[in-house]
XYZ file of C-alpha atoms in Angstrom:
612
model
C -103.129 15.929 25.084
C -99.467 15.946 25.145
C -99.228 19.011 28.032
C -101.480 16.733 29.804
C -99.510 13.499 29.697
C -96.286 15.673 30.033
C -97.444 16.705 33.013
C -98.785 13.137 34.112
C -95.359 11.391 33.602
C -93.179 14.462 35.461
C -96.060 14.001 38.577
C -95.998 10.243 38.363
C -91.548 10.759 38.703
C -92.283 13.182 41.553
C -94.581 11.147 43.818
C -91.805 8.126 43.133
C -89.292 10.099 44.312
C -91.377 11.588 47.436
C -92.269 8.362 48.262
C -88.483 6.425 47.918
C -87.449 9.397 50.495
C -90.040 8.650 53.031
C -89.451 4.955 52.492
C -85.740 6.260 53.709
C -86.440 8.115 56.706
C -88.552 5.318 57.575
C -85.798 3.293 57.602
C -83.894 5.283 59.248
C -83.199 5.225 62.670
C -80.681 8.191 63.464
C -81.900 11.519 64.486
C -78.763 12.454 62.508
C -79.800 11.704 59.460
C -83.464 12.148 59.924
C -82.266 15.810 60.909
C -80.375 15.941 57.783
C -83.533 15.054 55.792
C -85.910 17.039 56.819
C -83.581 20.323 57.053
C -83.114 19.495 53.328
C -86.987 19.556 52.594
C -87.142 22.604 54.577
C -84.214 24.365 52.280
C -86.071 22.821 48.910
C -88.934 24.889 49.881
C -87.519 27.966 50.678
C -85.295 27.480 47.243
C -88.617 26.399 45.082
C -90.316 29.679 46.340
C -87.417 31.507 45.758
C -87.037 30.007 42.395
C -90.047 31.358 41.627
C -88.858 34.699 41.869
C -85.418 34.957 41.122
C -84.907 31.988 38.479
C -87.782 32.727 36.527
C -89.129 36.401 37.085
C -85.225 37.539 37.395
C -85.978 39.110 40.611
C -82.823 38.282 42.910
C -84.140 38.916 46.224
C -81.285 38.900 49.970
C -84.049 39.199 52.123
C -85.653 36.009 52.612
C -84.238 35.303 55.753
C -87.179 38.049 57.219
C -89.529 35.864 55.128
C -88.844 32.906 56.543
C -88.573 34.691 60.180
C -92.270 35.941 59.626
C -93.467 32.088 59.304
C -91.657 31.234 62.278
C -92.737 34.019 64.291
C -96.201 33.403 63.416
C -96.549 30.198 64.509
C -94.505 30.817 67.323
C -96.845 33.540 68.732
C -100.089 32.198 67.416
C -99.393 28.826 69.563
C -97.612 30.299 72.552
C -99.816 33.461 73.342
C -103.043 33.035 71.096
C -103.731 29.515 71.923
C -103.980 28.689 68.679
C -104.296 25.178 68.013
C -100.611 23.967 66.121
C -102.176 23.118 62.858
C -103.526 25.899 62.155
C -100.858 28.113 62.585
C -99.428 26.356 60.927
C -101.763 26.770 58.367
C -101.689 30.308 58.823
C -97.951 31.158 58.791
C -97.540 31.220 54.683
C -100.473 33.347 54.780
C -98.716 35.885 56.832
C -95.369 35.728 54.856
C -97.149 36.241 51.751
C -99.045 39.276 53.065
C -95.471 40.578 54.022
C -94.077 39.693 50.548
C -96.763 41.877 48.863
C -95.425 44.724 51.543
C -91.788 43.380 50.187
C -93.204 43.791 46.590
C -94.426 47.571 46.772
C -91.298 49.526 46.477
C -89.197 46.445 45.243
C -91.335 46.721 41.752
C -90.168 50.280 41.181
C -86.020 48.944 41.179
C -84.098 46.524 39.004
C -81.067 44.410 39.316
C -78.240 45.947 42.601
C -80.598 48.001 43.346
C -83.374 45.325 44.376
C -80.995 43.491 45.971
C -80.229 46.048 48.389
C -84.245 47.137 48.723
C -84.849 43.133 50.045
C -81.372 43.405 51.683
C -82.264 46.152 53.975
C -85.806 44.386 54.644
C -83.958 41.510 55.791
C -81.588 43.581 58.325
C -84.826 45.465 59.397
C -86.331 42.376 59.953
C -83.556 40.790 62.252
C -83.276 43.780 64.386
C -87.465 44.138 64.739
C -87.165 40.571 66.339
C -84.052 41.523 68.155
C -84.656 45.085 69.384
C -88.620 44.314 70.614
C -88.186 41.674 73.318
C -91.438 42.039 74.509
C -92.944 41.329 71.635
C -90.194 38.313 70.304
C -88.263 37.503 72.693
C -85.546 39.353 72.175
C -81.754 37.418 71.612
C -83.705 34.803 74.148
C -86.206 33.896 71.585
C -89.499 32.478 72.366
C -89.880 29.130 73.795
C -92.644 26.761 74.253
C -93.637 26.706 70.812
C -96.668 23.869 70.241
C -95.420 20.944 67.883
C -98.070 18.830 65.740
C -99.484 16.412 67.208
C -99.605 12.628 65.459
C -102.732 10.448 66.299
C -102.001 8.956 69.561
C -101.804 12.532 70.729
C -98.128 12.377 71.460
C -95.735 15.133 69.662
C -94.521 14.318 66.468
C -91.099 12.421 66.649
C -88.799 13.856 63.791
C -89.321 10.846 61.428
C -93.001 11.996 61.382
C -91.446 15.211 60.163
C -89.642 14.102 57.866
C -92.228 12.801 56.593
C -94.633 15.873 56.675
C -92.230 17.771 54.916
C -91.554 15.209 52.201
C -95.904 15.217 51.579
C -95.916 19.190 51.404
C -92.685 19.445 49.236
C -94.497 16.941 47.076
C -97.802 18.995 47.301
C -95.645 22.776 46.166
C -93.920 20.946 43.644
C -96.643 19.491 41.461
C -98.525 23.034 42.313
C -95.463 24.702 40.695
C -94.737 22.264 38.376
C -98.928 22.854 36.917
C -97.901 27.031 37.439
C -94.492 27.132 35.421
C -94.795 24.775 32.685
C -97.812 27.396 31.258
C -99.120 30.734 30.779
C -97.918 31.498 34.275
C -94.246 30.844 33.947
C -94.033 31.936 30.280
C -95.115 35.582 31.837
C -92.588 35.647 34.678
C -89.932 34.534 32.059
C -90.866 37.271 29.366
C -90.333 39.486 32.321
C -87.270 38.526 33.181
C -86.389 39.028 29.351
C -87.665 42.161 28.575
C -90.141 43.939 30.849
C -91.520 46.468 27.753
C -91.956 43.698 25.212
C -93.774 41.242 27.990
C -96.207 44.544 28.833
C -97.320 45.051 24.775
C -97.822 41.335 24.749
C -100.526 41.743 27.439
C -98.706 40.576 30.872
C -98.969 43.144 33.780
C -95.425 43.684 34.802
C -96.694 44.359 38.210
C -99.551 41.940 38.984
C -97.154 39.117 37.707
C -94.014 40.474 39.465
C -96.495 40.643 43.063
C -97.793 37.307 42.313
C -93.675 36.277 42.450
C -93.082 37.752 45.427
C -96.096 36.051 47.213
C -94.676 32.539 45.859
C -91.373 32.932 47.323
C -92.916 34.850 50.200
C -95.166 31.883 51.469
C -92.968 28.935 50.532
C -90.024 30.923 53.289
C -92.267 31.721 55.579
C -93.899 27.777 55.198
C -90.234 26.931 56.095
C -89.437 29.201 59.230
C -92.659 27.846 60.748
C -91.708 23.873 60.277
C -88.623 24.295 61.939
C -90.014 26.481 64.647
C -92.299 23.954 65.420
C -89.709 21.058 65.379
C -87.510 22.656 67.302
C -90.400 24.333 69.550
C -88.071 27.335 70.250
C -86.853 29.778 67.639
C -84.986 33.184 67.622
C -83.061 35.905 65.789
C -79.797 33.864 65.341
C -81.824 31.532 63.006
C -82.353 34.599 60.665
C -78.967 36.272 59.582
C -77.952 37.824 56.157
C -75.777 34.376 55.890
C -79.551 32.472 55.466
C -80.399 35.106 52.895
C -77.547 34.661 50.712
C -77.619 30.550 51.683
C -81.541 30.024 50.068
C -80.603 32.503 47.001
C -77.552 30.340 46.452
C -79.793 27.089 46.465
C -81.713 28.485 43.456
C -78.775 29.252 41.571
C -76.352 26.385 42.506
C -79.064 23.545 41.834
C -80.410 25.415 38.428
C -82.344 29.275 38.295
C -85.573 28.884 35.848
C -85.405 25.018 36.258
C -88.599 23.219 37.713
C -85.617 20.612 39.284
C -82.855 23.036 39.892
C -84.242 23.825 43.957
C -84.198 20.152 44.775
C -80.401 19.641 43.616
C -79.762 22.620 44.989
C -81.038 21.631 48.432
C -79.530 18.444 48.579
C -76.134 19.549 47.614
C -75.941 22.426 50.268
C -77.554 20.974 52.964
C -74.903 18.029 52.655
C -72.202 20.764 52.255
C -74.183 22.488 54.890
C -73.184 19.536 57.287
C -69.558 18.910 56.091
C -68.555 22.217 56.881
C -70.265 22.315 60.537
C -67.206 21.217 61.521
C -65.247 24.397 60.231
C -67.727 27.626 61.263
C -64.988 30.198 60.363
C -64.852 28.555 56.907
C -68.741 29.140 56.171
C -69.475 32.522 54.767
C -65.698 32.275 52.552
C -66.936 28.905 51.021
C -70.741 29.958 50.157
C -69.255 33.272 48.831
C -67.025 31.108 46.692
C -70.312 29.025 45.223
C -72.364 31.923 44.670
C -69.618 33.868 42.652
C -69.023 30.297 41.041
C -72.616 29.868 40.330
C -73.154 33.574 38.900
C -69.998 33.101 36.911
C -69.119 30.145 35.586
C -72.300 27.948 35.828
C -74.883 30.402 35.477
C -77.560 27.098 34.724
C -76.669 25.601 37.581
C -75.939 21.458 38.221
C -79.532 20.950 36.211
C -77.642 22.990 33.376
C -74.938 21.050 32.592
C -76.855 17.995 32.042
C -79.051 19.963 30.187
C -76.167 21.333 27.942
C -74.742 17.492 27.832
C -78.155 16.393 27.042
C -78.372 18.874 24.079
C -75.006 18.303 22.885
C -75.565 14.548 22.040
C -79.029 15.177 20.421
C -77.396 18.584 18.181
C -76.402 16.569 15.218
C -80.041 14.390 14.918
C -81.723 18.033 15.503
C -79.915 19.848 12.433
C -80.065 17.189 10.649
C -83.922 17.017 10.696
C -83.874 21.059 10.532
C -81.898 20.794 7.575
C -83.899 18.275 5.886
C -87.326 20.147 6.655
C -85.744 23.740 5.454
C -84.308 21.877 2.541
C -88.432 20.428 1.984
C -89.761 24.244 2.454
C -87.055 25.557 -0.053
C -88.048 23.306 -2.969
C -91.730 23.978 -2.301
C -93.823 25.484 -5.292
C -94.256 28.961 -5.018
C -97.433 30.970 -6.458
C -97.972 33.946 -8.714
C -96.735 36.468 -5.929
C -93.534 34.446 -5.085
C -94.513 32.704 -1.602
C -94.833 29.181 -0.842
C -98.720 28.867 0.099
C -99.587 28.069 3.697
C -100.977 24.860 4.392
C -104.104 25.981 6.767
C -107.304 27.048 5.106
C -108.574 30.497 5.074
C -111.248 29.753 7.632
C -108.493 28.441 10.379
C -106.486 31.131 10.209
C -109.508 33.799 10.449
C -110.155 31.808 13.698
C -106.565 31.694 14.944
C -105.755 35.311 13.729
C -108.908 37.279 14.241
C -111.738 38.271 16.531
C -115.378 38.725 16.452
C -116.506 40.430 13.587
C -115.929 44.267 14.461
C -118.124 47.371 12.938
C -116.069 48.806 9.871
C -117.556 52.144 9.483
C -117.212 53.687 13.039
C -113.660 54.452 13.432
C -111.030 51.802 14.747
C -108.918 54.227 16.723
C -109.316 57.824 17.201
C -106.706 60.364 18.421
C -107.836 63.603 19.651
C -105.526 66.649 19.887
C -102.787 64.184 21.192
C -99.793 66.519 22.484
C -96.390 64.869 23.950
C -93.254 66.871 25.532
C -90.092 65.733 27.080
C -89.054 68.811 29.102
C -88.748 71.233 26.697
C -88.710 68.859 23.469
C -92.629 68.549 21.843
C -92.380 65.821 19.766
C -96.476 65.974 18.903
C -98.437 69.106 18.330
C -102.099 68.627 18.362
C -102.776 65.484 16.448
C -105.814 64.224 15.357
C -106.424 60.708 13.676
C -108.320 58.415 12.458
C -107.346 54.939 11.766
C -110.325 52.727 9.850
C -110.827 49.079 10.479
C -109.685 46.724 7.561
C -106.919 49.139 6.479
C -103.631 49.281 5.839
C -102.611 52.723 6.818
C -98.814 53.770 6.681
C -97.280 56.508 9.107
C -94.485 58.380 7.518
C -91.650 61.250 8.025
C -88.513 62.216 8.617
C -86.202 61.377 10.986
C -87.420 62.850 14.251
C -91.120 63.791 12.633
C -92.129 62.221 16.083
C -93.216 58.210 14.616
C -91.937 56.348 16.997
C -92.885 58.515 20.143
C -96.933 58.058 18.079
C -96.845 54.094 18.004
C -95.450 54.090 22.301
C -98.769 56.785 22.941
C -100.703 54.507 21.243
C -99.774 51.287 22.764
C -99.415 53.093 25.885
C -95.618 52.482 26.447
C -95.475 56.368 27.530
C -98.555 58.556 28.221
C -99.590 61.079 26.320
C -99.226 64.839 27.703
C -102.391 65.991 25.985
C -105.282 64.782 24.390
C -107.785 61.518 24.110
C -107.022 57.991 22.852
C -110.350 56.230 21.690
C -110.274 52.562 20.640
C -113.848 51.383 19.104
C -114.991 54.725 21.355
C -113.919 53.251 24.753
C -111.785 55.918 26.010
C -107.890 54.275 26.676
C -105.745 57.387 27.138
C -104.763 56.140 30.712
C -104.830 52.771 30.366
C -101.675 50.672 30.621
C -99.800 48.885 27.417
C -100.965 45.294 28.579
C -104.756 46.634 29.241
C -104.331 47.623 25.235
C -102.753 44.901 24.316
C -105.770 42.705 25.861
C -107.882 45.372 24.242
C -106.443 44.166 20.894
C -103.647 47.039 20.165
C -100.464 45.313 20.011
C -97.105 45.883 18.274
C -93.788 45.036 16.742
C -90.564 47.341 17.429
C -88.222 49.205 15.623
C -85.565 47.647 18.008
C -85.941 43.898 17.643
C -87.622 42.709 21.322
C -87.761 39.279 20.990
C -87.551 36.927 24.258
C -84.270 35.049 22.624
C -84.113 32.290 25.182
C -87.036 31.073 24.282
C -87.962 29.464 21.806
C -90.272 30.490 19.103
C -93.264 28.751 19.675
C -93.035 29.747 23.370
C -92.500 33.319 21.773
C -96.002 33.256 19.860
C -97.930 31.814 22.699
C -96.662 34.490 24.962
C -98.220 36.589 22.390
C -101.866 34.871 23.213
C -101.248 35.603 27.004
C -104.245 37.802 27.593
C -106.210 35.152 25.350
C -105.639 32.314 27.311
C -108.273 32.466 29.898
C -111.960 30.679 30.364
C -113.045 28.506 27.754
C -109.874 29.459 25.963
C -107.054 26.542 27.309
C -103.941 26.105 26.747
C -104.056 23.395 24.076
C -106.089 25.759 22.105
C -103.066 28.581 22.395
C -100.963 26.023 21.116
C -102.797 24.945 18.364
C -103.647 28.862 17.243
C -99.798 29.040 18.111
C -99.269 26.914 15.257
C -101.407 27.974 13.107
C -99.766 31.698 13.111
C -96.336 29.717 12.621
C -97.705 28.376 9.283
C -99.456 31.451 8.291
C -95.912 33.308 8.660
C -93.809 30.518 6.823
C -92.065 29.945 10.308
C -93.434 26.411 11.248
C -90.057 24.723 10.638
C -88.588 27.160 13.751
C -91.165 26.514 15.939
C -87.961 24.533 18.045
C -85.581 26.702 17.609
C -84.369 29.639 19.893
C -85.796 33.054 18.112
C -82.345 34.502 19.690
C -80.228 31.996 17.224
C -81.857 32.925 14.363
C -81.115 35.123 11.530
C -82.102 38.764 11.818
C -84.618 38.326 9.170
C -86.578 35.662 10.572
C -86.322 37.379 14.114
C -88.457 40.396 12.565
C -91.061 37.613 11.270
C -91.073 35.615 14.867
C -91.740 38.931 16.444
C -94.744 39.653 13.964
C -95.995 36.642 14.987
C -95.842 36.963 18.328
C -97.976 40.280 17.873
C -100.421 38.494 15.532
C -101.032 35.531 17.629
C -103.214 38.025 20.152
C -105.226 38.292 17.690
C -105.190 41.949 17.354
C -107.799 45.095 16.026
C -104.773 46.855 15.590
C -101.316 45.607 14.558
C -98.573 48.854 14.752
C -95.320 47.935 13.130
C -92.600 50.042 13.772
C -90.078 50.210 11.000
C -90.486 46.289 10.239
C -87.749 46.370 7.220
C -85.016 47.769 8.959
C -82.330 45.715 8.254
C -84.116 43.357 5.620
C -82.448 42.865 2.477
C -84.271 43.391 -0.915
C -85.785 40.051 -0.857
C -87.183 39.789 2.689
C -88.870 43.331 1.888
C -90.404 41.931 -0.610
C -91.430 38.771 1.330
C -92.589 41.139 4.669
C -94.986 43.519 2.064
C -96.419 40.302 0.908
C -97.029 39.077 4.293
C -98.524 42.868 5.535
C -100.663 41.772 2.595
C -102.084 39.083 3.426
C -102.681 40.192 7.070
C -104.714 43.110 5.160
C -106.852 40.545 3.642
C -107.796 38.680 6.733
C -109.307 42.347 8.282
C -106.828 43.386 11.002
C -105.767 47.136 10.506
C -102.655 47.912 10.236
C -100.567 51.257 11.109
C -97.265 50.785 9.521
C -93.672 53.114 10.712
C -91.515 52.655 7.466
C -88.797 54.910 5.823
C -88.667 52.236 2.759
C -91.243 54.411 0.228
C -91.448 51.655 -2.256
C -92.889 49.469 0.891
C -95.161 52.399 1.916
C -96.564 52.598 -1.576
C -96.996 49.243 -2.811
C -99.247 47.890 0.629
C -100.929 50.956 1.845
C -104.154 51.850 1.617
C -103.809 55.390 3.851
C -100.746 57.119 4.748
C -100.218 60.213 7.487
C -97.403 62.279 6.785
C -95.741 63.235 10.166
C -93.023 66.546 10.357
C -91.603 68.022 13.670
C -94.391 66.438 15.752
C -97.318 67.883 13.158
C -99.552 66.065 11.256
C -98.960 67.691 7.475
C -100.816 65.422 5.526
C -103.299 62.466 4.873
C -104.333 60.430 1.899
C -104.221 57.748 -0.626
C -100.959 56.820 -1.809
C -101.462 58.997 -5.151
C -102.702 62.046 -3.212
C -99.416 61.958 -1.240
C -96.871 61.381 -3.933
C -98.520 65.180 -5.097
C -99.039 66.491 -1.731
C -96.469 69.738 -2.077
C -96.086 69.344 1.404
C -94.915 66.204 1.799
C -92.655 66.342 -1.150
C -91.428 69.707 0.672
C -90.933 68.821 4.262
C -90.451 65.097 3.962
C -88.607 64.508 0.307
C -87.161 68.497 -0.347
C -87.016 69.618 -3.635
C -86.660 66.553 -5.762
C -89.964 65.471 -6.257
C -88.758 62.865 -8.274
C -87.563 60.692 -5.455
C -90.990 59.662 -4.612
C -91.634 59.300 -7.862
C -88.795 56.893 -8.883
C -89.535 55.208 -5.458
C -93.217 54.110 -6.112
C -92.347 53.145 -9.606
């Protein structure tokens, strides 16, 4: 109820706001000012598109300008040589930006950081000189005149207080759209992306589908733009579209606040008034916004929303560790049981439901690799393996360093193909399918390289693990209650606020467990999870592994700590140079010659003393 009423309360402050601006431009009787207005609703919806894709998918784009030329264009030709009636073009000029966004999107996905800034730079150069170079087609440096305004309901063109107006009622409309959009699933996938790409894939979010989906947004929102204000001016032409517009929307987005639902409306009212101001000085255009955006990137990378943000959380910091302080304190003094750990407080049968899936058949195999080979160039790091990993089972994947472990757990979560061979889950072939398709699928992981989305904050980490769960009859309030319930089951409920990148490293490994369990997986790989643990917390995480054992999810565990390995599993695989060597109970592999030979030497009684 509370995502509802949040919602409810930051829709009620929008439509007040919408409406005390066209309340203004009623009043108003300067086309000065009106013009002022309605340029900056025009800017906030280029910047809330934009924010879309650079604020929260990371994806700085310099070629918006083309975006917003292909609205204007549209409606320009669509009413001036189609006869297409004004509102509908309308209508159809975000339609056509989008479908060039996804064309935008293609080779953009492939390239990160300069580098996609010069892909969407050059579209945006390409795009000027199309509409400059083709004058039979645009116009040329003439333009195209004659464009069709809208029509109010006396027939008569629209006077620019009626759009005003219009542009106040769809800035409204995009911003409670995005507002519903980024405040869930949707915006917790484009900001895992921007945070790390790999860890957002094994979590179940398709880099690519989400990425396109950005593009689009921004795309649309542009090209919505270009066509209002070739409509209100009825003319338009390539002057409107130069690499200055480009760099002027991007600068919006990170002036007013990048990954901030209000960030494009500060930013559009503080440019578009600086916008005006410095009218009066031309030469002094591009060195000013070149100043801001270096300012913005530099020394206020969250933007005007940020720093009331920061002020905001700087005033509530003391009341927030003191209640953090008090509740740890409250966990701390908590009995503890027979094994040492405080006892969650949800019953058996919620955390089944929160934790686990349909009852799955435990005698057919789990996962099955057949004759899996890998090779980078002229390095094989598997030969020929073949395994089979049980339901219900705590299995335990061991070697020496370079044995070929970790390149096993990315084949099987599909963060790198396999050269060679078959991946089977439940029998359903998955050799070629992606890591989010087998993270859906119910194969998910941890890493030996923490990957945890630090600016967020751990509850939003754990419900980003549900992502591919939150769909049909499964909402959002029930994510957030199974959310919780994986919190408690971990002994991380009094973090839930906190930002997993503050914490210490120890609880980081358990927040990124619990992202993995809160898919609710067949299959949880964990990939070295006491690296860096002390004594204690290895004692704590094989309790844990434990108790995950007990509630049916298999396990496949990466771990050099042998004491670990023996005291939890219930099947190791001994891994050298790429081979499988061996496979057994824990007591059949503390004898295996083998093992002791190619994994331990000559001492045999390492593993010994180590399981004792």
């Amino acid at each position: 109820m509370s995502i509802v009423r949040d919602f409810r309360r930051s829709a009620l402050g929008a439509a007040v706001v919408a409406a005390l601006l066209a309340g203004l431009a009623g009043w108003l009787d300067s086309d000065f000012y009106l013009r002022i207005l309605f340029m900056c609703g025009v800017y906030y919806l280029c910047a809330a598109g934009t924010n879309v894709l650079a604020g929260y998918a990371g994806q700085k784009s310099l070629g918006q300008a083309g975006l917003f030329a292909a609205g204007a264009y549209t409606v320009a030709l669509l009413t001036t040589s189609a006869g297409w009636h004004p509102a509908l073009a309308l209508a159809a000029a975000p339609v056509v930006a989008a479908l060039v966004g996804v064309l935008i999107a293609l080779p953009s996905l492939r390239v990160k950081g300069p580098s996609l800034a010069l892909v969407t730079l050059a579209f945006g150069i390409v795009a000027q000189k199309l509409v400059t170079e083709w004058t039979d087609m645009f116009g040329g440096a003439q333009g195209i005149y004659g464009i069709v305004p809208l029509n109010a309901l006396n027939g008569e063109a629209y006077t620019l207080q009626h759009w005003v107006w219009l542009v106040i009622a769809l800035g409204l409309v995009a911003h409670l759209v995005l507002l519903h959009l980024l405040r869930g699933k949707f915006g917790r996938a484009l900001l895992s992306l921007q945070l790390d790409e790999i860890a957002a894939s094994c979590a179940g979010i398709s880099v690519y589908r989400y990425k396109t989906l950005a593009f689009v947004i921004a795309a649309a929102l542009c090209g919505l733009g270009g066509a209002l204000v070739a409509q209100q001016n009825q003319y338009f032409n390539s002057d409107f579209i130069t690499f200055h517009l480009s760099v002027f929307i991007l600068l919006l987005v990170l002036l007013g606040g990048a990954g901030t639902i209000h960030g494009p409306l500060v930013g559009a009212i503080v440019l578009t008034l600086t916008d005006v101001y410095l009218a009066q000085w031309p030469f002094a255009q591009h060195f000013v916004y070149g100043a801001m955006l270096l300012f913005a990137l530099y020394l206020m990378p969250e933007g005007v929303v940020g720093l009331f943000r920061r002020r905001k959380t700087t005033g509530t910091a003391m009341v927030a560790s003191t209640a953090t302080s008090t509740v740890n304190a409250a966990s701390v003094n908590a009995p503890v049981d027979a094994t040492g750990t405080r006892p969650a407080s949800v019953d058996t049968g919620a955390l089944r439901s929160a934790l686990t899936r349909d009852a799955i058949d435990t005698v057919a195999p789990l996962l099955e690799l057949r004759d899996i080979h890998k090779a980078f160039g002229g390095i094989v790091t598997a030969r020929g393996i073949n395994l089979v990993l049980q339901a219900h089972r705590i299995h335990a994947l061991i070697g020496p360093n370079g044995a070929g472990k970790s390149t096993l757990i990315n084949i099987i979560t599909g963060v790198i193909p396999a050269s060679a061979g078959t991946v089977l889950l439940q029998g359903r072939d998955i050799t070629t399918a992606s890591a989010h398709v087998r993270a859906a699928a119910g194969v998910v992981r941890t890493f030996q390289n923490l990957r945890l989305f630090g600016a967020m904050t751990v509850l939003e980490n754990v419900i980003v693990g549900a992502h591919s769960r939150i769909q049909g009859t499964h909402r959002e309030a029930d994510a957030l209650r199974n959310a919780r319930a994986v919190l408690e089951f971990t002994d991380l409920a009094d973090y839930a606020g906190a930002r997993a990148g503050s914490l210490p490293y120890g609880v980081q490994r358990r927040v990124e467990l619990a992202r993995a369990l809160a898919s609710q997986p067949l299959l949880l790989l964990l990939d070295e999870p006491a690296a860096g643990l002390n004594p204690q917390e290895t004692r704590e995480l094989g309790q844990l592994v434990r108790k995950i054992g007990a509630l049916g999810i298999a396990v496949l565990m990466v771990e050099h700590d042998m004491s670990l390995v023996m005291e939890v599993s219930d099947h190791i695989v001994v891994l050298d140079n790429g081979t499988l060597i061996a496979e057994g109970g824990p007591a059949a592999i503390q004898a295996d010659p083998k093992v002791i030979a190619a994994y331990l030497g000559s001492d045999e009684l390492i593993i010994e003393e180590a399981a004792a």
